[in-house]
Coordinates of C-alpha atoms in Angstrom, one line a residue:
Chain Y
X1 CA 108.9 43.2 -263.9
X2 CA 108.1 42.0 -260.4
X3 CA 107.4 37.9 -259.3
X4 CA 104.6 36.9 -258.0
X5 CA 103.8 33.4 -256.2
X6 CA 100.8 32.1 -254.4
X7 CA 99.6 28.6 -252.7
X8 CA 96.2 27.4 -251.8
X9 CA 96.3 24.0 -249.7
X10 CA 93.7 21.1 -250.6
X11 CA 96.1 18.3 -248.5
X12 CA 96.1 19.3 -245.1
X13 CA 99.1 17.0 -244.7
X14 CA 101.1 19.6 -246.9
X15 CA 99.9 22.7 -244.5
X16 CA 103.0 22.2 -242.3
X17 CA 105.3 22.6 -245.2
X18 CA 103.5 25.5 -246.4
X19 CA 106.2 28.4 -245.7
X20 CA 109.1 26.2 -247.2
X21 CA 106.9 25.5 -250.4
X22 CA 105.5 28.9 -250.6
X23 CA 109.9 30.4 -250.3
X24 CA 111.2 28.5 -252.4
X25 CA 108.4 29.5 -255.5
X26 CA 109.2 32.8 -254.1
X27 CA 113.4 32.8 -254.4
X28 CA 112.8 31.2 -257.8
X29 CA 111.4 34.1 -258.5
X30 CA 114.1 36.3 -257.7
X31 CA 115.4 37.5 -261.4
X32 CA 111.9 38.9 -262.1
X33 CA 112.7 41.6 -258.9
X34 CA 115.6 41.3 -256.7
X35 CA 114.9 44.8 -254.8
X36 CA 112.7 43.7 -252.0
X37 CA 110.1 40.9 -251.1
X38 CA 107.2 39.5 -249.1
X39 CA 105.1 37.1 -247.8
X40 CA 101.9 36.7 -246.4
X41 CA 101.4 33.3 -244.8
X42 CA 97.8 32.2 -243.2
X43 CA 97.4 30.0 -240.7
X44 CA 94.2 28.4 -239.2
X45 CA 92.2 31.1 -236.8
X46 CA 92.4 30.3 -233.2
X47 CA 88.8 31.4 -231.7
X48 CA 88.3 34.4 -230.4
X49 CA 92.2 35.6 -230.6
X50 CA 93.2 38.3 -233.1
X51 CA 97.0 38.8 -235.2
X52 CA 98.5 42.3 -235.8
X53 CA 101.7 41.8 -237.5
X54 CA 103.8 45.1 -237.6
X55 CA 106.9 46.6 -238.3
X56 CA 109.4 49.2 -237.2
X57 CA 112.9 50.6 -238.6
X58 CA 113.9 50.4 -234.9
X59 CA 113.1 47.4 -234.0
X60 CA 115.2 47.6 -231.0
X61 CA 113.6 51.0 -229.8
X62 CA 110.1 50.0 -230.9
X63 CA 109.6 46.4 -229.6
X64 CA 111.2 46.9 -226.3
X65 CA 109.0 45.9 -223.6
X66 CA 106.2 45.8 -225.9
X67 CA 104.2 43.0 -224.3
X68 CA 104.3 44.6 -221.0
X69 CA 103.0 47.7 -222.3
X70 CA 100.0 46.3 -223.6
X71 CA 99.4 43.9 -221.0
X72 CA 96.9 46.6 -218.8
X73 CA 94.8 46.4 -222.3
X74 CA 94.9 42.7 -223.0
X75 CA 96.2 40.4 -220.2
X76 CA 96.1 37.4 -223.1
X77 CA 98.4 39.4 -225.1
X78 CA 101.5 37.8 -226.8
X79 CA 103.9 39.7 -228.8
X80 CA 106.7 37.3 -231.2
X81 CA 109.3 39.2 -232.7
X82 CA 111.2 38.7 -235.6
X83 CA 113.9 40.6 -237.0
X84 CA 112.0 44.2 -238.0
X85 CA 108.5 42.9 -237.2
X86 CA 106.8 41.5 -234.6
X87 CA 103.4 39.4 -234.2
X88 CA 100.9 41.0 -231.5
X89 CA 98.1 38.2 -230.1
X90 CA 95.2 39.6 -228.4
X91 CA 91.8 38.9 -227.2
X92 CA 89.6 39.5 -230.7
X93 CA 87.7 42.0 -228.5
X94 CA 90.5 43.9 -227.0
X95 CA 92.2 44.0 -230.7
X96 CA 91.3 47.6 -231.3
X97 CA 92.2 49.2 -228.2
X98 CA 95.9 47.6 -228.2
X99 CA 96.5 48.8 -231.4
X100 CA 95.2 52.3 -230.2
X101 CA 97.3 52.4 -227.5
X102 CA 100.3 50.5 -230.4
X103 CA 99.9 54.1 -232.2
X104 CA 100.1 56.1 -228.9
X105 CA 103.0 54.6 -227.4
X106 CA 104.8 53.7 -230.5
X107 CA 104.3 56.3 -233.3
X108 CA 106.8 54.8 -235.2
X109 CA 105.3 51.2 -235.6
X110 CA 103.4 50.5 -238.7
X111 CA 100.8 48.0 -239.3
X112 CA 101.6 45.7 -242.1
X113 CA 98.4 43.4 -241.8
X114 CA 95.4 42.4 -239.5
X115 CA 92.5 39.6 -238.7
X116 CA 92.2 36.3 -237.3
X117 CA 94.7 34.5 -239.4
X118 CA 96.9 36.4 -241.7
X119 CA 100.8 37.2 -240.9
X120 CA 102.4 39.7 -243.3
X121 CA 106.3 40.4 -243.4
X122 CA 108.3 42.3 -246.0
X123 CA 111.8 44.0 -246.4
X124 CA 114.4 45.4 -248.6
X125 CA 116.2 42.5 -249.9
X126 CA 116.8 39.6 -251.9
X127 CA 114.1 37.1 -251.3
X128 CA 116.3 34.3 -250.3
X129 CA 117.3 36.7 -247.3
X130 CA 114.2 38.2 -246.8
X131 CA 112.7 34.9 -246.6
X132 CA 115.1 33.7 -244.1
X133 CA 115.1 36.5 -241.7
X134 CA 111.7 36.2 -241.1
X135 CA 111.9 31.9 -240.6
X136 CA 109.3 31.5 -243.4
X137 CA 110.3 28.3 -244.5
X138 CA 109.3 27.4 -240.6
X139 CA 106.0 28.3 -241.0
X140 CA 102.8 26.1 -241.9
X141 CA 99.3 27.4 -242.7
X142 CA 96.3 26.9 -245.1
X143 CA 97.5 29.2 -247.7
X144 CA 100.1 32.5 -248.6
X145 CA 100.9 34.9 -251.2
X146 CA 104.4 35.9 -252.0
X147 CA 105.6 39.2 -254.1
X148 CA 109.4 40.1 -255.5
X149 CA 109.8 43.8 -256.5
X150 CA 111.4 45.5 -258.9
X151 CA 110.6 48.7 -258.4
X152 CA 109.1 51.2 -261.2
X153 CA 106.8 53.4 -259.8
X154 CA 108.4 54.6 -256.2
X155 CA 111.5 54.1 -253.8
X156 CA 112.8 50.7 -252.5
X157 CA 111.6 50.8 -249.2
X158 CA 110.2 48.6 -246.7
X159 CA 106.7 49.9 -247.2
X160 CA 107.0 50.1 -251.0
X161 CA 107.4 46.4 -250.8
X162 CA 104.4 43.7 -251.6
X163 CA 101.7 42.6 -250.1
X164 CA 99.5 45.6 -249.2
X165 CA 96.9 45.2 -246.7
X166 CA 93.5 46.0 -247.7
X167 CA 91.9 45.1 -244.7
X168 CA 91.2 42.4 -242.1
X169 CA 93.1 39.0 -243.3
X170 CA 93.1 40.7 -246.9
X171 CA 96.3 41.5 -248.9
X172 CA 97.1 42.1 -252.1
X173 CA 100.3 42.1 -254.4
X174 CA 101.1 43.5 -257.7
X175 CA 102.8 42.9 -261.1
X176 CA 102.5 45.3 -263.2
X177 CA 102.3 49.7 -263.0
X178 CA 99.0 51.8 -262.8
X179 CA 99.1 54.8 -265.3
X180 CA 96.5 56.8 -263.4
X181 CA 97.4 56.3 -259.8
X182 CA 98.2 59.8 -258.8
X183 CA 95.2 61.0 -259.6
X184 CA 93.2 58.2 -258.2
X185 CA 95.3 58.6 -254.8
X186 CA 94.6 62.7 -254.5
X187 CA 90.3 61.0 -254.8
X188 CA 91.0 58.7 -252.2
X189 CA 92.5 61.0 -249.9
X190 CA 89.9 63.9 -250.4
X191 CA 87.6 60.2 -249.3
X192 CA 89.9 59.8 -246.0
X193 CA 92.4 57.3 -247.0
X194 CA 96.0 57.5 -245.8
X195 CA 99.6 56.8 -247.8
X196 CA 102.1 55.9 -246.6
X197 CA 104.3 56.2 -250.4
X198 CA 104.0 57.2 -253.8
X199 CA 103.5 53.4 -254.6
X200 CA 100.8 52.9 -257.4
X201 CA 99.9 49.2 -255.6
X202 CA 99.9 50.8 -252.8
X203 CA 97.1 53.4 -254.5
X204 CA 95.4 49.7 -256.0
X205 CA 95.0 48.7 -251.7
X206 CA 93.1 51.5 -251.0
X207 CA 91.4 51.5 -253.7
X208 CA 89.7 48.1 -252.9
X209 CA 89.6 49.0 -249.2
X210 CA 87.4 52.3 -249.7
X211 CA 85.3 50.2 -252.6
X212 CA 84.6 47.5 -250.1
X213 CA 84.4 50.4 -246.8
X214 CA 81.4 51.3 -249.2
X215 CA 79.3 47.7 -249.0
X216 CA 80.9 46.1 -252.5
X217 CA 82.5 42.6 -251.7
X218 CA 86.3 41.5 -252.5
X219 CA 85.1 40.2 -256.5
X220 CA 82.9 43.4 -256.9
X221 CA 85.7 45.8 -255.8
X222 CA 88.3 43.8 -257.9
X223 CA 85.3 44.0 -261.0
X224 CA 85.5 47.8 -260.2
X225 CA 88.8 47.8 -260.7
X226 CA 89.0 46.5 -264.3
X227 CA 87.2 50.0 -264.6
X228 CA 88.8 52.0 -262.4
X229 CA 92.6 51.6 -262.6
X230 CA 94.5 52.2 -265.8
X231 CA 97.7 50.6 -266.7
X232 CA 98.8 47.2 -266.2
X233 CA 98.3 44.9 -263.8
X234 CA 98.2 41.0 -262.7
X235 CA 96.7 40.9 -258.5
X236 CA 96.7 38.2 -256.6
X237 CA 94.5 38.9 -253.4
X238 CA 94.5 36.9 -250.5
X239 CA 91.8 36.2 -248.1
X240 CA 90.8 34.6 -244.9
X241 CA 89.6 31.6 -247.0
X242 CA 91.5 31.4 -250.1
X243 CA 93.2 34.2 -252.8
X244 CA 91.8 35.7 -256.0
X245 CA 93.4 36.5 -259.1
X246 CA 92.6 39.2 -261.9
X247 CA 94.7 40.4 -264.6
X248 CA 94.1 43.6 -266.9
X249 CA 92.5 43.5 -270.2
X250 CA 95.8 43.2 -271.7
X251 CA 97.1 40.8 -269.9
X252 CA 100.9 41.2 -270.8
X253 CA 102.1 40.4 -267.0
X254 CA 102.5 36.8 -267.2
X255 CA 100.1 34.7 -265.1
X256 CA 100.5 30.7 -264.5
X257 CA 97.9 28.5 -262.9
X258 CA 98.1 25.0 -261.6
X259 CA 96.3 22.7 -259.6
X260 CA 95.9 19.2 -258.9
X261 CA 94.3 17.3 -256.0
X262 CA 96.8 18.9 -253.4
X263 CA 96.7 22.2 -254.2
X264 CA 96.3 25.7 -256.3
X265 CA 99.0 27.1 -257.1
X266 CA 100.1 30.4 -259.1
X267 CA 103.5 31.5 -260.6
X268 CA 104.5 35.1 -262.6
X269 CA 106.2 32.0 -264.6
X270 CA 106.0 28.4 -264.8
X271 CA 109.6 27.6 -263.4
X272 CA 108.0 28.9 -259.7
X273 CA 106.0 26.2 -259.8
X274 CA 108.4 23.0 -261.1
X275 CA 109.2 21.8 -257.2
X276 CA 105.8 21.4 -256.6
X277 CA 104.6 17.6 -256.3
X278 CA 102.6 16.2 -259.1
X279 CA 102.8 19.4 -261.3
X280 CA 104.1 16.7 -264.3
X281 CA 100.1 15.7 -264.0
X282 CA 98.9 19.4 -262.8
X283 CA 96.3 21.0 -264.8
X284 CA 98.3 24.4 -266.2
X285 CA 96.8 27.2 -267.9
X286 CA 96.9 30.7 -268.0
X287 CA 94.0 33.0 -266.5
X288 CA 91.7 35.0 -268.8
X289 CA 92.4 38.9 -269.1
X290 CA 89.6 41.2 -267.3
X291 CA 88.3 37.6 -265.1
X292 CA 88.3 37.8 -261.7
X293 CA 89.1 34.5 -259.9
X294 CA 88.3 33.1 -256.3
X295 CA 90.1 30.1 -254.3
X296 CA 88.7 29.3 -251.1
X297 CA 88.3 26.7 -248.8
X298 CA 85.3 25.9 -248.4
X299 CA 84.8 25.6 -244.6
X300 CA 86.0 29.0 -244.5
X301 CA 84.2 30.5 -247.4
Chain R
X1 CA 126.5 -4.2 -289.8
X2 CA 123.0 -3.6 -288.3
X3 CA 124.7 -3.3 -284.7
X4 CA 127.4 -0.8 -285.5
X5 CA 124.7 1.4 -287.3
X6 CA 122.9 1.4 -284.3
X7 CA 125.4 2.4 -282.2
X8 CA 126.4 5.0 -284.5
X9 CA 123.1 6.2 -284.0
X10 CA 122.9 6.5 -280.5
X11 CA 125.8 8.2 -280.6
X12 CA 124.1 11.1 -282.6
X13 CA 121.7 12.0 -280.4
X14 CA 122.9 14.2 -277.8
X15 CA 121.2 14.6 -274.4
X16 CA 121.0 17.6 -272.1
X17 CA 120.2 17.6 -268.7
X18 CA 119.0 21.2 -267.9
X19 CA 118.8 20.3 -264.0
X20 CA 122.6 19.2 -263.7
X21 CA 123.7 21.3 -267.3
X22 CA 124.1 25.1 -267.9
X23 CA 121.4 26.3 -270.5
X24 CA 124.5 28.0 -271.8
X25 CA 126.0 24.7 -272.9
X26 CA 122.9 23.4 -275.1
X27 CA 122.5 26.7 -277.0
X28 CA 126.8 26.5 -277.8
X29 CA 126.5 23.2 -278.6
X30 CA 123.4 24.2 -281.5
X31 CA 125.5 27.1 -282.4
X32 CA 128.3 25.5 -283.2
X33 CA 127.4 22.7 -285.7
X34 CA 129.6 22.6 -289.1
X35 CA 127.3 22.6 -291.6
X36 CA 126.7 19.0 -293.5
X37 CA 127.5 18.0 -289.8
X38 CA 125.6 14.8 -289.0
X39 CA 125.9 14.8 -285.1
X40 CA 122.5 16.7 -285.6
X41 CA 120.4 15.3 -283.1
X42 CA 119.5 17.2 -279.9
X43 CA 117.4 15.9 -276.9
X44 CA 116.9 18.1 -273.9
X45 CA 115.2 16.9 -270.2
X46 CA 114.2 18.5 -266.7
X47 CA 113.8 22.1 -269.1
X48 CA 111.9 23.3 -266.0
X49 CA 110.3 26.2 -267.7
X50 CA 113.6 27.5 -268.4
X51 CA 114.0 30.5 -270.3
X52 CA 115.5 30.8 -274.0
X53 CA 115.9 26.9 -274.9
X54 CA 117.0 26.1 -278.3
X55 CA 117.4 29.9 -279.3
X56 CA 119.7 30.9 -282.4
X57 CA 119.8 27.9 -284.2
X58 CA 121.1 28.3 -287.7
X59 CA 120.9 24.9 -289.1
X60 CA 118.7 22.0 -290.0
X61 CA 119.3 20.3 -286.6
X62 CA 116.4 17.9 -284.3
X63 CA 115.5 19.2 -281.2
X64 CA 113.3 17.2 -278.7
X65 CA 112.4 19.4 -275.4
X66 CA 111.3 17.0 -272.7
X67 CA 109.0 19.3 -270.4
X68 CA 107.8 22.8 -270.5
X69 CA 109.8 25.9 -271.2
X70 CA 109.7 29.3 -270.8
X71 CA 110.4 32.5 -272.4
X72 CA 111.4 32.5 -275.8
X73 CA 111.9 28.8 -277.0
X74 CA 113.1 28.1 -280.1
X75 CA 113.8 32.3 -281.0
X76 CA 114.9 32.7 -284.2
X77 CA 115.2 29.5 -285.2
X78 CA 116.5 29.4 -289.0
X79 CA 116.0 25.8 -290.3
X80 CA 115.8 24.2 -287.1
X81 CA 113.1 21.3 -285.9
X82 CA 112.5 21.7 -282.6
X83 CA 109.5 19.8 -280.9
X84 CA 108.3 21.0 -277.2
X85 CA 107.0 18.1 -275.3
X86 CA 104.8 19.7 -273.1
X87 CA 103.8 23.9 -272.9
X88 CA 105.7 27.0 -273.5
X89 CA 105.9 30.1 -272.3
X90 CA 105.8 33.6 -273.4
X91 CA 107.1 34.2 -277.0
X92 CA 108.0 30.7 -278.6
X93 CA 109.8 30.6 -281.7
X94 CA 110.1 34.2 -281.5
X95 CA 111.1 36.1 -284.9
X96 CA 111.3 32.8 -286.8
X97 CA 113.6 32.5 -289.8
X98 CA 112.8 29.0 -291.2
X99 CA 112.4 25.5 -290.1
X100 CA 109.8 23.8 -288.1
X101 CA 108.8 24.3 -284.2
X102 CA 105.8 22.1 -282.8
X103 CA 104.5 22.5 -279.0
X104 CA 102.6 19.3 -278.1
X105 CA 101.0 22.0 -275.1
X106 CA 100.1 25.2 -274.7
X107 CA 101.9 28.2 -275.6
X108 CA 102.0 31.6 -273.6
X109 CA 101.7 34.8 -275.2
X110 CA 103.1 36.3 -278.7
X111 CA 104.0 32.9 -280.0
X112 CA 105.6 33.3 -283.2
X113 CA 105.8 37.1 -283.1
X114 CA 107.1 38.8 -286.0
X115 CA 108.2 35.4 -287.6
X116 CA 109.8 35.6 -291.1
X117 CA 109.3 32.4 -291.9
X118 CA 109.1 28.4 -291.3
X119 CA 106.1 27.0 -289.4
X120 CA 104.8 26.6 -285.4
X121 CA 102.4 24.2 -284.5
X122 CA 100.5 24.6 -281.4
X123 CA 98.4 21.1 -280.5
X124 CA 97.3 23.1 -277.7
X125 CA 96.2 26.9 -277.1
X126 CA 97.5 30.1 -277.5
X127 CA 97.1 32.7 -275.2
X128 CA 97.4 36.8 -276.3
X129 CA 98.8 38.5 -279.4
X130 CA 99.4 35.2 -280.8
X131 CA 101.2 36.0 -284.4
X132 CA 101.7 39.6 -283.6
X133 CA 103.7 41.4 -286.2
X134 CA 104.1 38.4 -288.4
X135 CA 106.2 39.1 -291.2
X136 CA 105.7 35.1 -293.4
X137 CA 105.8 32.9 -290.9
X138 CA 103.3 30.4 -291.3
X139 CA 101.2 29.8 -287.5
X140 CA 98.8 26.2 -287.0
X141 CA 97.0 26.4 -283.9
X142 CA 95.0 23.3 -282.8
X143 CA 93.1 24.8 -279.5
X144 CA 92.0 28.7 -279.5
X145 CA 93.8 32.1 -279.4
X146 CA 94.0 35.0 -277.5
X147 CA 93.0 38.6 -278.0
X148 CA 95.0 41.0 -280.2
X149 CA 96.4 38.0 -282.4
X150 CA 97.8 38.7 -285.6
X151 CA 98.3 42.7 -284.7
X152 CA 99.8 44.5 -287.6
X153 CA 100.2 40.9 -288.8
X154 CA 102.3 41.7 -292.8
X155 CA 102.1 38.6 -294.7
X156 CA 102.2 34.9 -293.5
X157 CA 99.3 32.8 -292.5
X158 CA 97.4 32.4 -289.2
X159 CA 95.2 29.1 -288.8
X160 CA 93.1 28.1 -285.9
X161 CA 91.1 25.3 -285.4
X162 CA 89.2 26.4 -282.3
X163 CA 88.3 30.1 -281.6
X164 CA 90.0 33.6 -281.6
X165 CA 89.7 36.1 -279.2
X166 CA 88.9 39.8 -279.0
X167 CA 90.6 42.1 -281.6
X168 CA 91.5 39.3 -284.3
X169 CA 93.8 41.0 -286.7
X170 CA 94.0 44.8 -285.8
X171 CA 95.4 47.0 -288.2
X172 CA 96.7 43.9 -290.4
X173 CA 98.6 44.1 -293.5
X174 CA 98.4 41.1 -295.8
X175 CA 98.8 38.4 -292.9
X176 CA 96.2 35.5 -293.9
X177 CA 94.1 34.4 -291.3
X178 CA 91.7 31.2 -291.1
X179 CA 89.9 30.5 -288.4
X180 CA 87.1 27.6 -287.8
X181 CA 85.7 28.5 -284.8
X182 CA 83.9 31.5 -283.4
X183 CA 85.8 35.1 -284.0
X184 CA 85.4 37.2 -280.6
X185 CA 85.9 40.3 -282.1
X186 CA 87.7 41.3 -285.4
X187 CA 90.4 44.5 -285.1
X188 CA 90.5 47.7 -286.9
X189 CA 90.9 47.4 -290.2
X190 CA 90.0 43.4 -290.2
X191 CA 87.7 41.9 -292.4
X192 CA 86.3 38.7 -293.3
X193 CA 86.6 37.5 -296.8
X194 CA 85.6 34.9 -299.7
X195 CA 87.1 31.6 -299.6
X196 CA 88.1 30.9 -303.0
X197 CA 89.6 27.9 -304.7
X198 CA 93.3 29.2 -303.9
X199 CA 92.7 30.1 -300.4
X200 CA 91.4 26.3 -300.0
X201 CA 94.2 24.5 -302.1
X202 CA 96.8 27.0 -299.7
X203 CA 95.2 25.7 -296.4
X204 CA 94.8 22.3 -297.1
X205 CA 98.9 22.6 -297.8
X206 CA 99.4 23.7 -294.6
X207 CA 96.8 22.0 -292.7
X208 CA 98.8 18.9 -293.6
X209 CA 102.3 20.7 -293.6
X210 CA 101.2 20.9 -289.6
X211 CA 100.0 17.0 -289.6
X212 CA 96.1 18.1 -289.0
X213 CA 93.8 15.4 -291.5
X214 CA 90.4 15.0 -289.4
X215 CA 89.6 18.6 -290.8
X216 CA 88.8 20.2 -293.7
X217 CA 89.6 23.6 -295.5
X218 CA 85.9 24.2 -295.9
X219 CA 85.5 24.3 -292.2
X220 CA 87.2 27.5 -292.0
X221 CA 86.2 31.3 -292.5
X222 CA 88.9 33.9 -293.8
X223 CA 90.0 37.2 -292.6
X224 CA 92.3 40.2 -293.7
X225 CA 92.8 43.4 -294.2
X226 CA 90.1 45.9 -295.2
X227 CA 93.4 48.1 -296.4
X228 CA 91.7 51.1 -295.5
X229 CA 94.4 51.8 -292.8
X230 CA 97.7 51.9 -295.1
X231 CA 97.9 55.2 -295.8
X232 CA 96.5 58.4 -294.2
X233 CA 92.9 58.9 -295.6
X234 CA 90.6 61.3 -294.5
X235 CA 87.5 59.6 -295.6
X236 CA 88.8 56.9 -293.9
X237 CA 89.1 58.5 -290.2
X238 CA 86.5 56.3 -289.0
X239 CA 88.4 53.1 -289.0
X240 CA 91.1 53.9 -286.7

């Protein structure tokens, strides 16, 4: 089944109260997938600073010292942890070389997302718990995308869990199971793309990363995948300046839009979206099978 | 006494607050009505998009559902009339026996799949598979419809004021479909017919059984089954 949420700010006076909006869409949720959850949460880009959000089993092991060891790399560097991840700031222009020396020194940290703006966390959990380890509801920003799993196609493990990072300040999360993923996976690796499971959305991540490593943009690459995946499927994407949505030509993974002067807003069902303000006026409707759509604000964009 | 009437009234109609009552509690109290009962009168608030409102109703109670409402509204309704005051979700008035359910909104997919009987009114749209598998109910859609409506629809009627979507009617039975607008795509097996005088007289029934009077029967084009599909043929290989 699987719950998906997302939020797209108009009102800059909601922004602050983004990660409390955005959790509690997301524990509504929780009886569509109760096996793990996750959240990515952007936040306005500070200039010239970059975010690495990543995530070890050993937390204690892994994170120890951390910022110290990346200091001769990036002087500027902060690193926030919380609970089984932990948020790495650096210089935009040292970004790549601490997160060379990250996979040196800590072989056993794993990159959950990347860019200017974007923070990714997810775990094995209930999304009540998962939402409150990480201090979600704390957290403000311009928009976020939220995912509850229930797993079909692989393990319940952190990295089986939603969203998937397809690149700089992109994610993507999933409702839904691809029929032809295996295949499609031993193509992307024979291309040079690395797995980290035997998760199908996982297969639908690198998928758009290698279509858009080849010059398409985010809507091409999600065009190409009305084409290129089989099986079912409802995305949500979300980007530096806002999220798309597609659904498969069948459409039967529930998709609900809303928006009013304040904000976007998408639920796997309407009941994620009843706490939102002014959804009794909200335009509602349902998007089209095989239509890719783009939010974005429009400074960004 | 006009007063006591009144009152006597009032006490008939029973609310339910979904955001301080169980869901459990409405769909007992439908279930549990003596028949020739009068206390038949059933108003619901803060639904919330909650899931399976109103289901199982086996008599000729009043339902109003303040808000929108989620999966499977109104299943199997058998002689209820239940009205939605805003949109519902996937699968409204799922496997409908008899008895009336109108949503003043939209309505997600499969509404009224594989109804028996009675009759849904959508004032809105319906999304996908809209009437799939209807086995006599009777479907009145004010907006448009989805792809894959009417799928192996057996008998019953489908009419739509606005447009269909792709796949209209694939491998249909004898499910009736009327549609004023602009057919995407017809299904396997689907065909458009002749209007004749007894198609006409039957919509025009249920174009007022559903309240609709600013349109007329003429309006409408009709569609069924090219009956090429029921039974293995292999001259007929090319229509699967």
């Amino acid at each position: 089944m699987c719950g998906i949420v997302g939020l797209f700010l108009k009102d800059k006076s909601l922004e602050p109260k983004l990660g409390a909006m955005l959790s509690d869409m997301l524990v509504t949720m929780t009886d569509r997938g109760p096996d793990s959850a996750g959240i990515a949460i952007y936040g306005a880009p500070s200039d010239g600073r970059a975010k690495l959000t990543v995530q070890s089993s050993e937390p204690s092991v892994d994170f120890a010292g951390l910022e110290a060891l990346l200091k001769p790399v990036d002087s500027s560097v902060t690193v926030e942890l919380k609970s089984t991840h932990a948020v790495i700031e650096t210089d935009a222009k040292q970004a790549s070389d601490v997160r060379e020396l990250l996979s040196q020194e800590r072989p056993g940290v794993r990159v959950m997302g990347s860019g200017d703006s974007v923070e990714i966390y997810k775990e094995v959990g209930l999304p009540k718990d998962v939402v409150s380890r990480f201090g979600i509801r704390e957290m403000g920003g311009t928009h976020g995308i939220g995912h509850t799993r229930m797993a079909t196609e692989s393990a319940v493990t952190t990295l089986g869990a939603h969203p998937f990072s397809t690149g700089a300040d992109q994610c993507l999360v999933h409702n839904g199971s691809l029929s032809n993923h295996n295949n499609l996976r031993r193509e992307l690796v024979r291309e040079g793309m690395t797995f980290e499971t035997q998760n199908d959305s996982e297969v639908a991540a690198a998928y758009l990363t290698a279509e858009m490593a080849k010059g398409k943009d985010l809507g091409q690459a999600l065009t190409g995948a009305l084409d290129d995946l089989d099986g079912f499927f409802t995305f949500v994407v979300g980007t530096k300046s806002g999220f798309g949505v597609v659904r498969d030509p069948i459409a039967c993974k529930p998709a609900v839009m809303a928006e009013t002067e304040q904000y976007i807003a998408f639920g796997s069902e309407y009941r994620a979206l009843v706490n939102l303000p002014g959804i009794e006026n909200a335009r509602v409707w349902e998007p089209e099978p095989a239509t890719v759509y783009f939010w974005k604000h429009e400074k960004a964009a | 006494m006009s007063v006591s009437v009144k009152r006597e009234s009032l006490e008939a109609m029973r609310t339910f607050d979904l955001a301080t009552t169980p869901l459990r509690e409405l769909n007992s109290a439908l279930h549990t009505i003596s028949p020739g009962a009068n206390d038949t009168n059933f108003e619901v608030v803060n639904p919330r998009g909650s899931h399976s409102v109103a289901v199982g109703i086996d008599q000729p109670v009043v339902v109003d559902v303040h808000g929108s409402v989620g999966y499977y509204c109104a299943g199997m309704n058998d002689g209820g009339n239940v009205t939605v005051h805003g949109s519902a979700g996937p699968g409204v008035a799922e496997n409908m026996m008899s008895g009336t359910v109108v949503i003043e909104g939209d309505a997600s997919q499969y509404a009224g799949a594989t109804g028996r009987g009675g009759l849904l009114v959508i004032k809105g749209n319906a999304a996908s598979r809209c009437g799939i598998s209807m086995k006599g109910i009777d479907i009145v859609v004010h907006g448009n419809i989805g792809h894959m409506s009417a799928f192996m629809g057996q008998s019953g009627h489908l009419v739509v004021l606005g447009n269909a979507g792709e796949a209209l009617g694939d491998s249909i039975y004898e499910a009736k479909l009327f549609v004023r607008g602009e057919v995407k795509s017809l299904g396997a097996d689907c065909i458009q017919k002749d209007m004749k005088p007894k198609h006409l007289k039957l919509l025009a029934d249920l174009l007022e059984k559903a309240g609709v009077t600013d349109v007329k029967p003429e309006e409408f084009k009709r569609y069924g089954s090219a009956r090429k599909l029921y039974n293995f043929n292999i001259d007929n290989a090319e229509a699967y």
